[in-house]
Coordinates of C-alpha atoms in Angstrom, one line a residue:
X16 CA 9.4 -13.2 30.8
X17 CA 9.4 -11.9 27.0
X18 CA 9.1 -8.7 25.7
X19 CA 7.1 -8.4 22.8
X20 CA 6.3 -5.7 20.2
X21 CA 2.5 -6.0 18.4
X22 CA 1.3 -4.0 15.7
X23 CA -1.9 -3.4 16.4
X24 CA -2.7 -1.1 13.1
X25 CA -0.1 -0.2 10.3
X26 CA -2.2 1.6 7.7
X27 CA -2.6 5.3 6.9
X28 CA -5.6 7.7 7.2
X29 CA -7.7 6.1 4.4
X30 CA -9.2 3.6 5.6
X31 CA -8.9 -0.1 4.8
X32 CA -10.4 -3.6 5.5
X33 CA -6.5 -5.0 6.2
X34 CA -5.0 -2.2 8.7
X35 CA -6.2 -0.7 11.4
X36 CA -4.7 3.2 12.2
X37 CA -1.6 3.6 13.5
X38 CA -0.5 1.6 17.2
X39 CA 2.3 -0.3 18.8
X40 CA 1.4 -2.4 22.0
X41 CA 4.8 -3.0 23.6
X42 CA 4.4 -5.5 26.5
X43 CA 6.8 -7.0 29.3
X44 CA 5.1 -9.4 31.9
X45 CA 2.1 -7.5 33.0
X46 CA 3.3 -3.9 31.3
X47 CA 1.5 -3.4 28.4
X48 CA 2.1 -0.1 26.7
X49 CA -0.1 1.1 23.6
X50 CA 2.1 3.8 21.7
X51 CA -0.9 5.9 19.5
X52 CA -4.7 4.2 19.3
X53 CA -5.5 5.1 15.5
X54 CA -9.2 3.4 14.0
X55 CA -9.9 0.0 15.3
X56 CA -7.1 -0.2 18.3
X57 CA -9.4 -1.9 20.9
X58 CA -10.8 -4.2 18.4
X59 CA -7.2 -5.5 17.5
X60 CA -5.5 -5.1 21.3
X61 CA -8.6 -7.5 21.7
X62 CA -7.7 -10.0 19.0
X63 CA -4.1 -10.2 20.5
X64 CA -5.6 -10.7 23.7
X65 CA -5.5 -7.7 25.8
X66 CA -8.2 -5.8 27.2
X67 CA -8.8 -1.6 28.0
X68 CA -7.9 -2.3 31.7
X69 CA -5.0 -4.4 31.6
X70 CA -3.0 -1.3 30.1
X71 CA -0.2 0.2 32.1
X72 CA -0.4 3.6 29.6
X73 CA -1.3 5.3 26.6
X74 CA 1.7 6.6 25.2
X75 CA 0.7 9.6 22.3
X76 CA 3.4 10.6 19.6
X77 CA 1.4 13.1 18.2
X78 CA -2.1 14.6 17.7
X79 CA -2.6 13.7 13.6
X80 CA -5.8 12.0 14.0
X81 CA -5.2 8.9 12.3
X82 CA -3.1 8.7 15.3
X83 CA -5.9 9.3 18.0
X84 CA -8.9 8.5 16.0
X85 CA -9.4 5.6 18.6
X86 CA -8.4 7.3 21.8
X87 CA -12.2 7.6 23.0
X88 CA -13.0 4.2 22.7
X89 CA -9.9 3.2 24.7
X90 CA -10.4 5.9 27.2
X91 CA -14.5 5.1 27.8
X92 CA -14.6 1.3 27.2
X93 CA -12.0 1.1 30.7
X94 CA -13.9 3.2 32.1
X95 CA -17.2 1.5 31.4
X96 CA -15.6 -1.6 32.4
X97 CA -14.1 -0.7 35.4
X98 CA -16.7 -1.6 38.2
X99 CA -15.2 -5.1 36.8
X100 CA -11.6 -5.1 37.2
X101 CA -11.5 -2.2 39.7
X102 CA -8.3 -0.5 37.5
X103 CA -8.5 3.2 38.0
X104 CA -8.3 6.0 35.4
X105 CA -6.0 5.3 32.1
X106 CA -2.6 7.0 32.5
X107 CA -2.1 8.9 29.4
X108 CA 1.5 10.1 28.3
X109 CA 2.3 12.6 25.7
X110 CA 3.8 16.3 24.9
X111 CA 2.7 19.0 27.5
X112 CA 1.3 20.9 25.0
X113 CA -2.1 20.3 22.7
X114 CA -2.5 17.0 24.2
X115 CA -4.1 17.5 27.6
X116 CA -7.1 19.4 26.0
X117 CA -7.1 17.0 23.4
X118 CA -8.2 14.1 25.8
X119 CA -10.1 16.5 28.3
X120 CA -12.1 16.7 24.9
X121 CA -12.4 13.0 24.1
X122 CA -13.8 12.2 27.8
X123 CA -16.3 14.8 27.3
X124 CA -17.9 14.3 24.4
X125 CA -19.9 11.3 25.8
X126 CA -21.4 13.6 29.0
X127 CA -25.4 12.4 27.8
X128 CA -23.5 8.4 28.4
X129 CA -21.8 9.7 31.1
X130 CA -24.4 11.3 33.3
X131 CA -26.7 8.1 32.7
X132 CA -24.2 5.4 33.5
X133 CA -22.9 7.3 36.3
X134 CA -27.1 8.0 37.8
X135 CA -27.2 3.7 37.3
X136 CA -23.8 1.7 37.3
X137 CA -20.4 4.0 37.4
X138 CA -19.1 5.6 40.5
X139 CA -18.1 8.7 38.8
X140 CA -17.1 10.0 35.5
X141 CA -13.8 8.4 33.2
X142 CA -10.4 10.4 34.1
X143 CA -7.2 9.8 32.7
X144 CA -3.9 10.1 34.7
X145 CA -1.7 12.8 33.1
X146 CA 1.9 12.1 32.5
X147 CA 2.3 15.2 30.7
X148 CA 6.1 16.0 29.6
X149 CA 8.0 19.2 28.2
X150 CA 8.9 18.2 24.6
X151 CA 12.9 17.0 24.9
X152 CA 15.2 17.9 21.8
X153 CA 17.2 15.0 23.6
X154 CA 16.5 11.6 24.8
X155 CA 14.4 11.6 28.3
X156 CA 13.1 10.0 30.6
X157 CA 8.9 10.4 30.6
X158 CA 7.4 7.3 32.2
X159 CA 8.6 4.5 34.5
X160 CA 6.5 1.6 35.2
X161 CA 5.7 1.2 39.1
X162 CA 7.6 -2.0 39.4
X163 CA 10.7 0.3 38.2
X164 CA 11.4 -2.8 34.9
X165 CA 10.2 -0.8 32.3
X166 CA 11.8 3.0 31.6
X167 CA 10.2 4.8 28.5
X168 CA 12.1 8.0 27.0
X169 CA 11.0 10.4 24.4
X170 CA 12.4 12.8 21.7
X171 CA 11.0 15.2 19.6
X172 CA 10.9 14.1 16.1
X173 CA 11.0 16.1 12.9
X174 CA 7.0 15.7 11.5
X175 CA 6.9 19.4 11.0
X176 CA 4.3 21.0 10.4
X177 CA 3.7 18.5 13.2
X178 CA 5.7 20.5 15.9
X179 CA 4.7 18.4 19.3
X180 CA 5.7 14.7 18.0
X181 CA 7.9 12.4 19.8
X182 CA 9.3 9.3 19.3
X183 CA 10.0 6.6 22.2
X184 CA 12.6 4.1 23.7
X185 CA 11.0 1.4 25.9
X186 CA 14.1 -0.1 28.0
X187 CA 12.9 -3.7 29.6
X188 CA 15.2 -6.1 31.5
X189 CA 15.6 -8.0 27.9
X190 CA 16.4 -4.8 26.1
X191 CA 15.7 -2.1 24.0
X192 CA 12.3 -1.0 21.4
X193 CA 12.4 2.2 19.7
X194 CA 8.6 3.2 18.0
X195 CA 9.5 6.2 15.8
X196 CA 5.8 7.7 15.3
X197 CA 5.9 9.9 12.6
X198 CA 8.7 11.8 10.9
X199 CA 11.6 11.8 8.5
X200 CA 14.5 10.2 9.1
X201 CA 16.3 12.4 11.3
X202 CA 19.5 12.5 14.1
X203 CA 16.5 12.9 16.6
X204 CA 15.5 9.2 16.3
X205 CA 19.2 7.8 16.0
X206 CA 19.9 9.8 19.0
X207 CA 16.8 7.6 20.4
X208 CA 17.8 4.4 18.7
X209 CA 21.7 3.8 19.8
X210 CA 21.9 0.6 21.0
X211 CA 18.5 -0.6 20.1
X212 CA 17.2 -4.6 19.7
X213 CA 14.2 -3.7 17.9
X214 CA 13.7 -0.3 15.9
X215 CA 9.5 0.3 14.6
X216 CA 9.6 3.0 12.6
X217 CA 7.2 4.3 10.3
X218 CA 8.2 4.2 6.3
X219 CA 7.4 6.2 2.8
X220 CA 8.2 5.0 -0.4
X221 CA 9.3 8.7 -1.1
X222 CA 12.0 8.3 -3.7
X223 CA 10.8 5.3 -5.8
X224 CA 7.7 7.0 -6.7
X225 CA 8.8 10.9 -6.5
X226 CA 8.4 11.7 -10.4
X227 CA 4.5 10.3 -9.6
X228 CA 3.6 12.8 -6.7
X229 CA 5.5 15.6 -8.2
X230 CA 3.2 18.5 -8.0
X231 CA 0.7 17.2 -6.1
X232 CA -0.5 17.4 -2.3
X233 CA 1.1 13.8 -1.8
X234 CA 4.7 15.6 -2.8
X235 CA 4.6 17.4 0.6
X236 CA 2.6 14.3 2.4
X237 CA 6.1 12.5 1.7
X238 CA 8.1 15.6 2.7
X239 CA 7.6 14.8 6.3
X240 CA 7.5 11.0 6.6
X241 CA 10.4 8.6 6.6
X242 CA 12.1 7.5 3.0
X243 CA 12.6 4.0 2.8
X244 CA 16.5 4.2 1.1
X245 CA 17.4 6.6 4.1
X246 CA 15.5 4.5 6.7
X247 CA 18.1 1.6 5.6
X248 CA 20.8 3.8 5.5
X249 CA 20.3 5.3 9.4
X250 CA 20.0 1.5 10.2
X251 CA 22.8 0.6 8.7
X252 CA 24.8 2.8 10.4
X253 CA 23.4 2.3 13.9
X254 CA 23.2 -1.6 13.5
X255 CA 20.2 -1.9 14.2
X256 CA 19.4 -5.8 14.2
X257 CA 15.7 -5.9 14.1
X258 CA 13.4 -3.3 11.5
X259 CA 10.3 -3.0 11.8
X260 CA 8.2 -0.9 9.1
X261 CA 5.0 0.2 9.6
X262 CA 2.4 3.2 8.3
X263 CA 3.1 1.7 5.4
X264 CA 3.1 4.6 2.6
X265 CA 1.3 4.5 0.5
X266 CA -0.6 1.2 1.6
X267 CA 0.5 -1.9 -0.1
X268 CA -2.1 -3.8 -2.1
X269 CA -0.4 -6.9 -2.7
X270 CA 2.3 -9.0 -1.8
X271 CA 4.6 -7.7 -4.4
X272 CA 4.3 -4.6 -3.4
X273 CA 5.0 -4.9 0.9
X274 CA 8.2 -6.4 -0.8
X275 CA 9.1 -3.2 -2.3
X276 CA 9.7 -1.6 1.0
X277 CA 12.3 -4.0 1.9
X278 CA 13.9 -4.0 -1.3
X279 CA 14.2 -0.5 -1.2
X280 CA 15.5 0.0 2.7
X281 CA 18.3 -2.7 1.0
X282 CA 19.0 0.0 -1.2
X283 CA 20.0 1.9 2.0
X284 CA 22.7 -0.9 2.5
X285 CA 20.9 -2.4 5.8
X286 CA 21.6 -5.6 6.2
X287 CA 19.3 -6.9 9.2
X288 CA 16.5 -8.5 9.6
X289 CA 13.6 -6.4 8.1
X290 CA 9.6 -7.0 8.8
X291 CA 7.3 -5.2 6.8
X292 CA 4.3 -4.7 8.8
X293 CA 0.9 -6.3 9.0
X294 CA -1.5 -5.8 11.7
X295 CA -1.2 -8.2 14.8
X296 CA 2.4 -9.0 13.6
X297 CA 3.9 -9.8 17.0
X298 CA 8.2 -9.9 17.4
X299 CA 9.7 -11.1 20.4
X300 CA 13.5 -9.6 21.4
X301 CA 13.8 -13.8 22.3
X302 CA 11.8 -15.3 19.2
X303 CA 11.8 -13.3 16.4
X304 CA 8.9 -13.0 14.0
X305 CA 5.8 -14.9 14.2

């Protein structure tokens, strides 16, 4: 058994051919946890081979909705799909706060699909399983899988105005994967990565092109997302062995420039192995990067 980490969308909330919205499927032998479902989730958790009802949970960091964008597909196709593999409602965990009216929402805006399918092939409307949690200011446990290998803990992260955002720390029996979500680089998610194998954490070019956004909207965009010379730094001092970048801001457009995030954590002074993010790039704690 391998734990492996797939990013099944890096980009941002314009959209774009390349990356799907934002999602981390984190699996261990038959646990497979999707961390956020931005645009085009269940098309890529499909290219890597996993389908709606073979997921153990639907972890949420927060409610932006390039985040959730793809929530109601995930949520309906199991459902629609579940006089076939006989799975049950999609446990759904996240902040005890907006969230559970956020996805009482999502299941109820098919109710014309709904009420037909369920007159003709379902036996009853979707539900989710609610694994709703207080919003910790330290580390905590939220979710356990039922076989008891796979402990997730949450933090709040700082994504203000974003208040409700976590980050999480999936422990397996091969070790530790901390997805940031959004935020800046904070104590919150060192608190959460100590110790880590495999750190995914979301990153801004935010000094190298300050003097561009100055004065615009994209000035406070990058206010509250993670820098890329203070992302190596935390690293760096945590020793981190394994960084993974994702939400790549602003979206690279070539080669050249997905190199500049790397070149720019170095700036930080980390000194690990650093993946800048693609979607379906899959790391194993065993393998590496393939």
């Amino acid at each position: 058994m391998t734990t492996t980490v797939t990013l099944t969308g890096t980009g941002v909330p314009f959209p774009s051919a390349e990356r799907a919205g934002p999602g981390v499927l984190v699996s261990h032998d038959d646990v497979h946890l999707q961390i956020d479902a931005g645009r085009s989730t269940l098309m890529r958790l499909t290219q890597a081979g996993i389908s709606p009802h073979q997921l153990s949970a639907l972890l949420l960091t927060h409610l932006h909705s390039d985040h959730v964008s793809d929530v109601a597909d995930l949520a309906h196709t199991r459902w629609v799909q579940d006089h076939m593999h006989g799975t049950g409602p999609l446990p759904v965990v996240a902040v005890d706060g907006h969230a559970p009216g956020f996805v009482r929402r999502v299941l109820a805006a098919n109710a014309y699909d709904v009420d037909i399918r369920v007159q003709h092939v379902q036996d009853g409307p979707p539900e989710v399983i609610g694994h709703w949690f207080a919003l910790p200011h330290t580390p905590a446990e939220v979710w356990r899988s039922p076989c008891g290998r796979v402990c997730v803990e949450a933090v709040r992260v700082r994504h203000e105005p974003v208040e409700q955002a976590v980050g999480y720390r999936i422990t397996t029996p091969e070790g530790v994967v901390v997805v940031s979500g959004d935020t800046r680089v904070c104590e919150e998610v060192a608190a959460l990565s100590a110790g880590a194998d495999i750190l995914v954490h979301e990153a801004c070019r935010s000094s190298a092109l300050a003097e561009f956004v100055r004065g615009t909207r994209f000035e406070t965009i990058f206010s509250y997302h993670a820098d890329t010379v203070a992302l190596g730094a935390m690293a760096k001092r945590l020793g981190v062995p394994h960084l993974v970048l994702t939400h790549l801001i602003p979206e690279p457009a070539s080669p050249g420039q997905a190199a500049e995030f790397e070149d720019e954590v170095r700036q930080g002074g980390y000194e690990g192995h650093v993946s800048v993010g693609h979607d379906l790039l899959s790391v194993t704690l065993e393998q590496g990067v393939r």
